[in-house]
Every structure is written in C-alpha cells, then in structure tokens.
Coordinates of C-alpha atoms (C1' of nucleotides) in Angstrom, one line a residue:
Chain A
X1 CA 89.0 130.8 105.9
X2 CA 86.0 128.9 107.0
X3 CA 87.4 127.0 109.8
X4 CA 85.0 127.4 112.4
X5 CA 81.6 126.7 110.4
X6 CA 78.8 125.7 111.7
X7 CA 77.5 122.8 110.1
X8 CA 80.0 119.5 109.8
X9 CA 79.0 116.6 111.0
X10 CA 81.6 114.5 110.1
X11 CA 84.1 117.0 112.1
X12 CA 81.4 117.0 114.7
X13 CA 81.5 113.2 115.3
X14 CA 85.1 112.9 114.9
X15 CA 85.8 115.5 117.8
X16 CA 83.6 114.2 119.9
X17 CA 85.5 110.6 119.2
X18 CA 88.7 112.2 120.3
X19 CA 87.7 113.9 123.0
X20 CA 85.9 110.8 124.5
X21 CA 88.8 108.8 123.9
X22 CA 90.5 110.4 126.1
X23 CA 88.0 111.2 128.8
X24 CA 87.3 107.1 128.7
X25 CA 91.2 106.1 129.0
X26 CA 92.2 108.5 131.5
X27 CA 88.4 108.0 133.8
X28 CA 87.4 104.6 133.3
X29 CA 84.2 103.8 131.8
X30 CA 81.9 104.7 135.2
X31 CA 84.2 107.5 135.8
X32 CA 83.9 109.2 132.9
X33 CA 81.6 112.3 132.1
X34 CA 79.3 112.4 129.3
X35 CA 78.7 115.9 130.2
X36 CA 82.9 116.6 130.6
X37 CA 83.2 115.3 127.0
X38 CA 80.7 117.5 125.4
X39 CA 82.0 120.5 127.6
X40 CA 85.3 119.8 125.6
X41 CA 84.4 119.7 122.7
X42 CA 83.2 122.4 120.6
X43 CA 79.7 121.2 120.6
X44 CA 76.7 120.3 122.9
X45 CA 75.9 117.3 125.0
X46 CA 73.1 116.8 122.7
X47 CA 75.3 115.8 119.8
X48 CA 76.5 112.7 121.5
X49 CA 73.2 111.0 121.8
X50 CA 72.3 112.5 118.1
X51 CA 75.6 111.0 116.8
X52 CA 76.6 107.7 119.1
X53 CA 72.9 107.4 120.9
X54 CA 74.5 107.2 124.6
X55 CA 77.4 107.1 126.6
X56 CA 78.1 103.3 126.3
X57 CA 78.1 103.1 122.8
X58 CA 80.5 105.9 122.5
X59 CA 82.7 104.1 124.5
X60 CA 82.2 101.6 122.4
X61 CA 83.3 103.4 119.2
X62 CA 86.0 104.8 121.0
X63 CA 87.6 101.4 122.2
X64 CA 86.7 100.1 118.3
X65 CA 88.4 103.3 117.1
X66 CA 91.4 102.5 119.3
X67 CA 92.0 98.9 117.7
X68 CA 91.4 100.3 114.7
X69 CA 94.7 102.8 114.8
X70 CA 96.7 100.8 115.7
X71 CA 95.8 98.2 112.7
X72 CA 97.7 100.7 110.9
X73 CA 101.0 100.3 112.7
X74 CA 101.4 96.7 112.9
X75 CA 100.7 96.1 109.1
X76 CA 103.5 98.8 108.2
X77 CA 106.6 96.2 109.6
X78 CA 108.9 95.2 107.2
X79 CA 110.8 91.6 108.0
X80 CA 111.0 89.6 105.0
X81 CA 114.7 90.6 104.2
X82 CA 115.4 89.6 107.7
X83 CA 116.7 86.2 108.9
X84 CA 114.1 84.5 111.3
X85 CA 116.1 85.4 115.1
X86 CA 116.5 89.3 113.4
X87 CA 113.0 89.5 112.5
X88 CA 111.4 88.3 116.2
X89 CA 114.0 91.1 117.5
X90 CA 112.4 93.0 115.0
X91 CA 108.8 92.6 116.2
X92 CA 109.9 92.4 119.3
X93 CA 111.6 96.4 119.1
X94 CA 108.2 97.3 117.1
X95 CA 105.3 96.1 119.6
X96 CA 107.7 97.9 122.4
X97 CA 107.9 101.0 120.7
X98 CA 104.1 100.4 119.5
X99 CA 102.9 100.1 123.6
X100 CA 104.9 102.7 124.7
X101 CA 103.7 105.4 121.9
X102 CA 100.3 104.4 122.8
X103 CA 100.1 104.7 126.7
X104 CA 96.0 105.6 125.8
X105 CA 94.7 102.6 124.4
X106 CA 96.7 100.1 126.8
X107 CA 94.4 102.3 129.4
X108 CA 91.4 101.4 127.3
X109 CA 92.3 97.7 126.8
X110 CA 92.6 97.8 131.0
X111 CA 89.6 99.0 131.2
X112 CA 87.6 96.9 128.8
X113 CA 89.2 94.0 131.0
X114 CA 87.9 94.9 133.6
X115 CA 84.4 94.9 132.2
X116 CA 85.6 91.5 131.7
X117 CA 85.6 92.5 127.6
X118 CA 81.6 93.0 127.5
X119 CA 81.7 95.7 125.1
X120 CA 84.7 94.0 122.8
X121 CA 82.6 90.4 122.9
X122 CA 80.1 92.3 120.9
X123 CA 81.4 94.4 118.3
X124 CA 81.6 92.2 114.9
X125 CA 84.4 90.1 114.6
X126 CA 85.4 91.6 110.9
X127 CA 86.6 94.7 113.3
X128 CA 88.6 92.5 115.9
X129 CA 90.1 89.4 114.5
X130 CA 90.9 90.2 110.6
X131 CA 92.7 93.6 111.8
X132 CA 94.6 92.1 114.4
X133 CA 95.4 88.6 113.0
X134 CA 98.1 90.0 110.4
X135 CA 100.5 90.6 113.4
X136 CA 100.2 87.0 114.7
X137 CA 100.6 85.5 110.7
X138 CA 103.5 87.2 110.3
X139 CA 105.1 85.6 113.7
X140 CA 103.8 82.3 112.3
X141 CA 106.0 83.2 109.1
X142 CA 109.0 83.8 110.9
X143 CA 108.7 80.9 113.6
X144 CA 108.3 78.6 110.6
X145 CA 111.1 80.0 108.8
X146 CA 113.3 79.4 112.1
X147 CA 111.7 75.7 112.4
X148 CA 112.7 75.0 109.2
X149 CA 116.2 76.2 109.8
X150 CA 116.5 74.2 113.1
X151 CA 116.9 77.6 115.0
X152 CA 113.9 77.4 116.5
X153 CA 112.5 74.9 119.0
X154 CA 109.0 73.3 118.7
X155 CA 106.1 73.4 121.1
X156 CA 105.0 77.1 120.8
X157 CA 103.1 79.2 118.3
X158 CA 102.8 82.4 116.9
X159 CA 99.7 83.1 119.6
X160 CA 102.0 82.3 122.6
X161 CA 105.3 84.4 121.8
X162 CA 102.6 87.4 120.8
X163 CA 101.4 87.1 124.2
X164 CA 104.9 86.9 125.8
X165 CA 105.9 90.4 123.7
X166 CA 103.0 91.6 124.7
X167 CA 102.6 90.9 128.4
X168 CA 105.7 92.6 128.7
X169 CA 105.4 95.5 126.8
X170 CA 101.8 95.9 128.4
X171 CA 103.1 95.6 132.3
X172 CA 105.9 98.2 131.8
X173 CA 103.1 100.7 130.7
X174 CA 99.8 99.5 132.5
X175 CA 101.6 98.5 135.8
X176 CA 104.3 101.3 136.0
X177 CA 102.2 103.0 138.7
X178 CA 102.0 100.4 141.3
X179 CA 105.4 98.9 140.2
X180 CA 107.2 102.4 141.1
X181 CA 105.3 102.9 144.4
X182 CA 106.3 99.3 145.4
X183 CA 109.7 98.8 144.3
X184 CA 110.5 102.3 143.7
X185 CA 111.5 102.2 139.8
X186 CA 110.6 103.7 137.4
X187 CA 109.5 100.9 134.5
X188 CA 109.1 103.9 131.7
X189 CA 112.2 105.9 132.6
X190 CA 114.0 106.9 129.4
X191 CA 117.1 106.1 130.8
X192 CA 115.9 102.5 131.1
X193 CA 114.1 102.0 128.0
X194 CA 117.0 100.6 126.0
X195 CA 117.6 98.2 128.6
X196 CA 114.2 96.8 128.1
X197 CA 113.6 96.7 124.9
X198 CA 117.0 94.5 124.5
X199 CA 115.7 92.6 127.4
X200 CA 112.5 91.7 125.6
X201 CA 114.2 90.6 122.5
X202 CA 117.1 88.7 124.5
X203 CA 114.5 87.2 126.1
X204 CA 112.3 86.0 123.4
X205 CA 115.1 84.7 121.1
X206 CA 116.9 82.7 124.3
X207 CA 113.8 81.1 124.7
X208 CA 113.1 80.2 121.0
X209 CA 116.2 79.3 120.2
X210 CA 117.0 77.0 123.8
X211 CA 116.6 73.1 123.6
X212 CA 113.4 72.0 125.1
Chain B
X1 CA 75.7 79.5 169.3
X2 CA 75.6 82.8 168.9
X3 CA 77.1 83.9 165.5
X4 CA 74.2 86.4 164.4
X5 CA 74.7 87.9 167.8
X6 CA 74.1 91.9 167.3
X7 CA 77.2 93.6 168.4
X8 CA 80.6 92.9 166.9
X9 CA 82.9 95.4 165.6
X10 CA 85.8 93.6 164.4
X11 CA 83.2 91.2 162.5
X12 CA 81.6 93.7 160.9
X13 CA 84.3 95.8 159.8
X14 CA 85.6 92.8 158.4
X15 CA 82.6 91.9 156.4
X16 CA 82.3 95.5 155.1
X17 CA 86.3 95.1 154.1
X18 CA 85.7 91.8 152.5
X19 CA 82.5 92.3 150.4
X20 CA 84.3 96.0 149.6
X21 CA 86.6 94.3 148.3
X22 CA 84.7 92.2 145.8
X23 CA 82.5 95.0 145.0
X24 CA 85.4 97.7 143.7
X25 CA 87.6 94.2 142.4
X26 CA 84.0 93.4 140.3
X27 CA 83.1 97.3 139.7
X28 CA 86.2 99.6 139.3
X29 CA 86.5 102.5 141.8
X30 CA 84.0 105.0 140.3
X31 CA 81.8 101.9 139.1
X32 CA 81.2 100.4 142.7
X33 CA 78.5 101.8 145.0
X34 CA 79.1 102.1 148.8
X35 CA 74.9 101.2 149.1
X36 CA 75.9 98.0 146.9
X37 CA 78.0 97.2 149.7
X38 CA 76.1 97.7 152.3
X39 CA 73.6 95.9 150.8
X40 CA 75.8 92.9 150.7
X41 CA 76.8 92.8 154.2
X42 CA 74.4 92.0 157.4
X43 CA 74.8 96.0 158.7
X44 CA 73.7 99.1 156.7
X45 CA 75.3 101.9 155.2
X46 CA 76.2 104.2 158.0
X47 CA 78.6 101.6 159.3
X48 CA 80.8 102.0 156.5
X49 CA 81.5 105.8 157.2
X50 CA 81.6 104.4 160.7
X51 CA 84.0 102.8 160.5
X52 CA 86.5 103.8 157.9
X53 CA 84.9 107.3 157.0
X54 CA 84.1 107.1 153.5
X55 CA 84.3 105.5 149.8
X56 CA 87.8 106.5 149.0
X57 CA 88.8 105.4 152.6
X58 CA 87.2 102.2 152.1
X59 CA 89.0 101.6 148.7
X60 CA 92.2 102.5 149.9
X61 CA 91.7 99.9 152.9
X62 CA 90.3 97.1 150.1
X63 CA 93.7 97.8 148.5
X64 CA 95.7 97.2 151.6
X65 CA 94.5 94.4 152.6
X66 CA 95.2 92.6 149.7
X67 CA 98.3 93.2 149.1
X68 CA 98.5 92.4 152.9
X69 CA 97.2 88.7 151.6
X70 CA 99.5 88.6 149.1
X71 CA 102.6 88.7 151.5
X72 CA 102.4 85.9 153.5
X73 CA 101.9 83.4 150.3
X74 CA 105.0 85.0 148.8
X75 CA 107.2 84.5 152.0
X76 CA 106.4 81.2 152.2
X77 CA 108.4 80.1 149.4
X78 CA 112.0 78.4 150.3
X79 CA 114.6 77.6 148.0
X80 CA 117.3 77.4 150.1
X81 CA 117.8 73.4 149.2
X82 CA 117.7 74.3 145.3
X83 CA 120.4 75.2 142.7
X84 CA 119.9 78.8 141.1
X85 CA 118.4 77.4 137.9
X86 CA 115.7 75.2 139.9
X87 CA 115.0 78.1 142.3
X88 CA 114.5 80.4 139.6
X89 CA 112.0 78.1 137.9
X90 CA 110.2 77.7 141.6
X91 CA 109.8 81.1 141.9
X92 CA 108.2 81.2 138.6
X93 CA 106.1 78.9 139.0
X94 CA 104.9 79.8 142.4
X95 CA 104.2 83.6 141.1
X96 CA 102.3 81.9 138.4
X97 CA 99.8 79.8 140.5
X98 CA 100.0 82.9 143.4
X99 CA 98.5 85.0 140.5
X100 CA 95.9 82.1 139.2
X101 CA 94.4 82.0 142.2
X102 CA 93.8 85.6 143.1
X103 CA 92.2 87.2 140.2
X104 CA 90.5 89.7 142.0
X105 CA 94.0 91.0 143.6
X106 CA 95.2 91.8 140.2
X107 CA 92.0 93.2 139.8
X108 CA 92.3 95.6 142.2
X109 CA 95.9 96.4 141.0
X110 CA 94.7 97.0 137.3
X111 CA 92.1 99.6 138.9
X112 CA 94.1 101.4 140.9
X113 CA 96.9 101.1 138.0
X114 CA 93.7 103.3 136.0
X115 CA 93.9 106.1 138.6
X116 CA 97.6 105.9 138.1
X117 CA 98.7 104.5 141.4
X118 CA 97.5 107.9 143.5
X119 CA 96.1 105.6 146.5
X120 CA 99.0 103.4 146.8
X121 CA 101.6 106.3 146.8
X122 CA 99.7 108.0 149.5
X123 CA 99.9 104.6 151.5
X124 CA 102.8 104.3 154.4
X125 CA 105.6 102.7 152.6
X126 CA 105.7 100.3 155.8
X127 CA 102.7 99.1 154.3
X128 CA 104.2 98.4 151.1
X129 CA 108.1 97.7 150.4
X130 CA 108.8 95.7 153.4
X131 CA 105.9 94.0 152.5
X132 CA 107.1 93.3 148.8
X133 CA 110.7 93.3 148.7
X134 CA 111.4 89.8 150.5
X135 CA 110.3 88.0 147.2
X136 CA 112.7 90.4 145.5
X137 CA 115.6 90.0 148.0
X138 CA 115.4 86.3 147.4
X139 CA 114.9 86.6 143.5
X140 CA 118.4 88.6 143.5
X141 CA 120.6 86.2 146.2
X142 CA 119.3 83.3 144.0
X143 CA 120.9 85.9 140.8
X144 CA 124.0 86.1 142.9
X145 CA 124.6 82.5 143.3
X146 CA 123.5 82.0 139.2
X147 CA 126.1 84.6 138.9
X148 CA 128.9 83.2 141.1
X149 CA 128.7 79.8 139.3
X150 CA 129.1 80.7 136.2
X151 CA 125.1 79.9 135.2
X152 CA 123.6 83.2 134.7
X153 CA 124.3 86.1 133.4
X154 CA 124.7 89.8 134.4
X155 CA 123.4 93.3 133.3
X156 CA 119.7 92.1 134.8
X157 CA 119.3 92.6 138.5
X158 CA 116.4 91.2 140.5
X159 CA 113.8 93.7 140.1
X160 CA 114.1 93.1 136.6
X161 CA 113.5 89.6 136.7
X162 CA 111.0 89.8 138.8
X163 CA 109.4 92.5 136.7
X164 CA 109.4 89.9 133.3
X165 CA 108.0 87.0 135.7
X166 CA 105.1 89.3 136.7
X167 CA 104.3 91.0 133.2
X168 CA 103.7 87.2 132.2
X169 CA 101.3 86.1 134.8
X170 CA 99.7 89.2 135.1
X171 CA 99.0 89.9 131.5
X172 CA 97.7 86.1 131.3
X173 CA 94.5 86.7 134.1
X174 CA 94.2 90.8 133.7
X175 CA 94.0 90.7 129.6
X176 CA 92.7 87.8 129.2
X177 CA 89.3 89.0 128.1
X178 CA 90.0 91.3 125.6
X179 CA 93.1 88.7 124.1
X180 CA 90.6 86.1 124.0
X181 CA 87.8 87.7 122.2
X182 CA 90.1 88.9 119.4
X183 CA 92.4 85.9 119.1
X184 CA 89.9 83.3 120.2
X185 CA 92.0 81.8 122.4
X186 CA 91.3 81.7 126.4
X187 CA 94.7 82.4 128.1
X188 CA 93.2 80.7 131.3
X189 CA 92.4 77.6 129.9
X190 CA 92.7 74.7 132.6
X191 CA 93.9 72.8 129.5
X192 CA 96.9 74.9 128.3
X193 CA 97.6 76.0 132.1
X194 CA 100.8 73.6 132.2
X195 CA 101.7 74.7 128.8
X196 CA 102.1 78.5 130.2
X197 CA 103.5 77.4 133.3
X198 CA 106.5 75.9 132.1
X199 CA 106.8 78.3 129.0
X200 CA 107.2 81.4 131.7
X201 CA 110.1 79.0 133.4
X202 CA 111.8 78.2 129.9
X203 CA 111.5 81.7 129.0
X204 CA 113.3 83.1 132.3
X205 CA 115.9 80.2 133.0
X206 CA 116.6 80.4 129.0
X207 CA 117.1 84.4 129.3
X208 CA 119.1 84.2 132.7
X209 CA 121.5 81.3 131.3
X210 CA 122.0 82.9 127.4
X211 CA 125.6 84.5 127.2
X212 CA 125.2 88.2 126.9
Chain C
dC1 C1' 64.0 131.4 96.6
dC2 C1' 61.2 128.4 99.1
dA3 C1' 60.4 124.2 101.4
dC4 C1' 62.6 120.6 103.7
dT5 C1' 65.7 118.1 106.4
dA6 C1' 70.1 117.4 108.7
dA7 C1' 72.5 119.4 112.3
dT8 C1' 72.7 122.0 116.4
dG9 C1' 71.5 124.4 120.9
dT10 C1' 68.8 125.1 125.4
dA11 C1' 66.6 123.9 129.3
dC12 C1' 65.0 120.6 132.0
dG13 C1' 63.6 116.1 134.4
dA14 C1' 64.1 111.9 136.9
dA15 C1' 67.0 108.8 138.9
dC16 C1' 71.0 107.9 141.3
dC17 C1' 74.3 108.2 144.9
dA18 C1' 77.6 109.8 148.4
dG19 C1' 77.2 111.3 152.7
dT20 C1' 74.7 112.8 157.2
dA21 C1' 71.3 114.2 161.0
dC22 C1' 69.1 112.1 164.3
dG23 C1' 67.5 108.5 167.0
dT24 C1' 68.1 103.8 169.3
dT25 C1' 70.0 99.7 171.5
dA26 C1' 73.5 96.6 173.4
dG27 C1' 76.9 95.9 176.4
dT28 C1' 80.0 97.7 180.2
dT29 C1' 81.5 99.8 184.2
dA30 C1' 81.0 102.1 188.6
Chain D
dT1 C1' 71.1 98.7 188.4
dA2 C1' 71.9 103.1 186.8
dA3 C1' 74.7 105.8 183.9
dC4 C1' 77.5 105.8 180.1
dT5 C1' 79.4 104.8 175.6
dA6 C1' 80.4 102.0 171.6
dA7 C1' 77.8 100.1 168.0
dC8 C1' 74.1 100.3 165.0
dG9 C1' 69.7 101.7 162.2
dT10 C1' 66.4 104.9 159.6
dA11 C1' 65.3 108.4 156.9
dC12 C1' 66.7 112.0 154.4
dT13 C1' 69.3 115.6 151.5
dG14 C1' 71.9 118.0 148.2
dG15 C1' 74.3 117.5 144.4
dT16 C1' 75.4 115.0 140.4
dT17 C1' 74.6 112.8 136.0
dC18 C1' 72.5 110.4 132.1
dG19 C1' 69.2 111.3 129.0
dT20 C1' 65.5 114.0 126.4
dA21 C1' 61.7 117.3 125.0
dC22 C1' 61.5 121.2 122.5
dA23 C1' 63.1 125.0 119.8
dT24 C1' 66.2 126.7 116.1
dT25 C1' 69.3 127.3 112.3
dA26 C1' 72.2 126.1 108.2
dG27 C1' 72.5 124.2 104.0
dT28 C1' 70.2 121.9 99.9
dG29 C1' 67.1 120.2 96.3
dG30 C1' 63.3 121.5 93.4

DNA sequence: CCACTAATGTACGAACCAGTACGTTAGTTA
DNA sequence: TAACTAACGTACTGGTTCGTACATTAGTGG
C-alpha cells in the first residue's frame, strides 16, 4: 500500500478543495486562513497558489464546487408517477431534507450574499444556471400538470414556489442561531423536524391549491 | 451655530455606532476594519477603544442597536379593530415592508448568523426577548381568536407562524444575490414587489385556514 | 538511465491591522 | 482663574497574513 505517496496532484488539489471548504463556510471569506487551510491539509501553503493562484479564487472553486454537489441531488428526484399536490409535497420533503444535510453550503451561499454575490456574478453561467435550472423545470412540470387539472391556481410560477421551499428551508438552517437566542427555540431540533417539514408542504399545497 | 463644535460625547459615540454599523453590515465581522471606521467618522481611532473598548465590543453594540431599531417599528402595529384573517395578513405585510426597508439589519443578522449567534447569546436577554416577543404575543392572540372562530387551524403556534413569515421576507433581501444571478430573476424588483407581498399573505392566511 | 518537467517544500518579505503609549485641549468646578 | 478631568489626537508597535523567491525531489519520456 502506497497511500501516502508523494506525488498526486489531483489528490493534492482535491484536499486542499475540502479543507477550504470548510475553513470558508465555517470563517467567512475575510475570516478565513489561507495559512489554517494549508496547515490542514497534508501539504504546504505553497500548493494553493501553485494549484488555485490565491485565496479568492479558491474560494471561488470552493463555492463553484458547492453548487456543483448538490446538482447531483436535485436531478436524482423521482415524481412522474406522482399526482401534481404529491409531487410538490414531494419536492417540498426533498429540498428540506436537501438544506438540512447540507448546513455547509447554506453557510457558503450566506456568505457569497453578503459579498452581495461578487464572486457567483462571475463564474460562467454553463456552471450556475444549466445545473440549477432542472429543479425549477421540473416544478414547472408539476404546476402545469395541476393547472391543467384545475387543482392549481394561476398567478405563480415554478421560480416563485422554489423561492417559497426554499426561503424556508434556508431560515430554519441559516437563522437558527439568532432565532434560538431570541425566541428561545430550537428551529433544527430533531424533535421538531417532522413538524416542519409537514409544515412546509401544508403550506405550499394550501397556497397552490386556495382560490385567488 | 455650533454643530462642528469640538467636544461632544454622546455625538460622537453615536457617529462611531452608526458608521460601525454600515461598515460590519457592508464588510462582515472579520472583513470590516476599525481604521475604516474611524476614517469615516469626524474623530480618530482611539475614540473607538474609548469609548466602547474594542472591535468585538463595537460589533456587538452595532448589533444591539439594531435590533433596538427594529422594536419600536414592530410595536407599532395594531390590529385590534381587524378580524384574525385581516390581522394575519397585516402582520405579513408589515414584516414584509419592515424587512424591505432595512437591508442592512438583516445584514447584520446573516453575519452574526455566520459566527453562529455567539454575540447575541452573550447579550442580556433584557436586551433581546422583551424586545422581540411583543410581535409574537400578538401573532399568537390574533391565532387564538382564528382558533376560537372556527377560521384557523391548530397544531401551529405563533412562533411558528411567525418563523414561516420571516423565512419569506428574509430569504427575499439576504439571498437575493446569489438567487438572482443563477435564476436571473431579481427578488427585489420594485416591479414584482406587490406580487411577493400578497403571495407571502396568500401563502399564510391559505396555511392558517386549510383543515388539518 | 539521463534529462526534463511537474509537483512540492522552506524561508522570507511587505503590507496590513488591532490595539496602545503618550501627549494635548476643552470645558467645568471650586 | 487655577486646578482638574473628560474628551480627543498622534504616532507607533507587535503580531498577523497574504503572497513569493528560491531550492528540491519525484516521476517520465527519449
């Protein structure tokens, strides 16, 4: 076994991806150490500039590598078999579960917001909008679907019921800090967590199926 | 007149407080730099660890006093003359246009949301849940009179409502930047700012009034 | 197996930045 | 008006932090 050999860049780069994912979500971009990140990974500050050329664009393959995982996820649901108010519950459940697995790149989305999305405005938009548009289609799908089957009222798209899932599923993880010092709950307790995620679908279905 | 007159304590610990205030709202804790905000205001540096002792000190106090603002706007609302259903949708809206207009609060709550709420739990709690909960204790007797005629339902208490109202106004101005550069749509759009408005009202009354 | 290059390590520099030592002035009070 | 103190300014320091110059080694093609 050969493990710990000296020369691989590719495992090189990737750890030092890793490790400054982590550093970025859990510092902030100005917080954040270049020299912490290289003292936690197996190799040498040096590699970072030789490999990502400084400490912004790291961040910036970091946040790029983020969006890019969880691509994977969102492609992998499954609702054509469902009827049009199952499916939103469906995708509903999913981008819940999704935001709660991934507590790390909400962090990194916060932070690229607060940077006002600098970084994100630049990186091409074959990285940004093709791998995250197949979520939104798929709504449009369904809310058609529902349309068509007078379940559904009129007067809101896919892009406005994506941002409803995802406003809450993104406060109950981004917010839970300042939520639990204020009000005393805990938004991420396991003991509450069903309770949400039924919230979030009851919510989203009463609204899309009400009158206008 | 005399305003540029030399000695004035309370004016210019207020000035530090207020362009402190921008400057870690614009810069993120470890991003903003005290001589920055010195800069910015008519006295020098050594007046900030004058008067509140040092960078961390001065954040915390930023912090404070907005959420300090943010009280007396949300205890100004009254809807003692409405029904439960037009209350709800007051209080809605009011939280919408409250968080509109004060981007750089929810600023400051996103940041110290990144360092996972460890200034605000070290804050009084005078300072913090008798400052917050009136808009809460109104959110649940308006629940309770839902509730008694027959209009809403139950299993969701205030805090939970209140929670859904903010994740949607929130989300809207703190992720707007990032949502917008990957679905090309700006969430903050004077255009579409009606359209959002009375969605987060459908969305709420629709949830509160659906039968379990 | 030798030359060449990709990959890696070490040591250092220059700028930055929070915080402070020290000195000064304005207003106040006895 | 003299003594006193709260308020303010200047100049500096010690440590940190991004980035790099320079040296070295592992693997590879000829």
């Amino acid at each position: 076994m050969d493990t710990g050999r000296r020369r691989d860049a590719a495992r090189t780069r990737a750890e030092i991806l890793e490790v400054a994912s982590a550093e970025f979500a859990d510092q902030g971009y100005a917080g954040a150490r270049v020299d912490e990140i290289a003292a936690r990974t197996r190799t040498t500050k040096r590699m970072i500039y030789y490999y990502f050329g400084g400490k912004e664009q790291l961040y910036v393959a970091a946040l790029q590598a983020a969006y890019g995982r969880i691509r994977a996820a969102e492609q992998e649901v499954d609702v054509a078999h469902l009827g049009p108010v199952a499916a939103i519950r469906r995708i509903a459940e999913v981008t819940f579960d999704h935001h709660e697995a991934n507590p790390d790149f909400i962090r990194l989305v916060s932070i690229e917001n607060i940077h006002r999305g600098e970084h994100i405005a630049r990186m091409p938009e074959a990285d940004l909008v093709s791998l995250n548009t197949p979520a939104v289609d798929l709504l449009g799908e369904i809310l058609e679907r529902g349309r068509g089957q007078g379940l559904f009222r009129t007067g809101v798209d896919a892009l406005d019921v994506h941002m409803a899932i995802s406003a809450f599923c993104v406060f109950r993880v981004a917010n839970r800090h300042t939520f639990g010092a204020i009000f005393g709950r805990d938004l991420v307790d396991p003991d509450r967590r069903l309770h949400y995620r039924t919230m979030l679908a009851d919510m989203i279905v009463s609204y899309l199926s009400a009158a206008e």
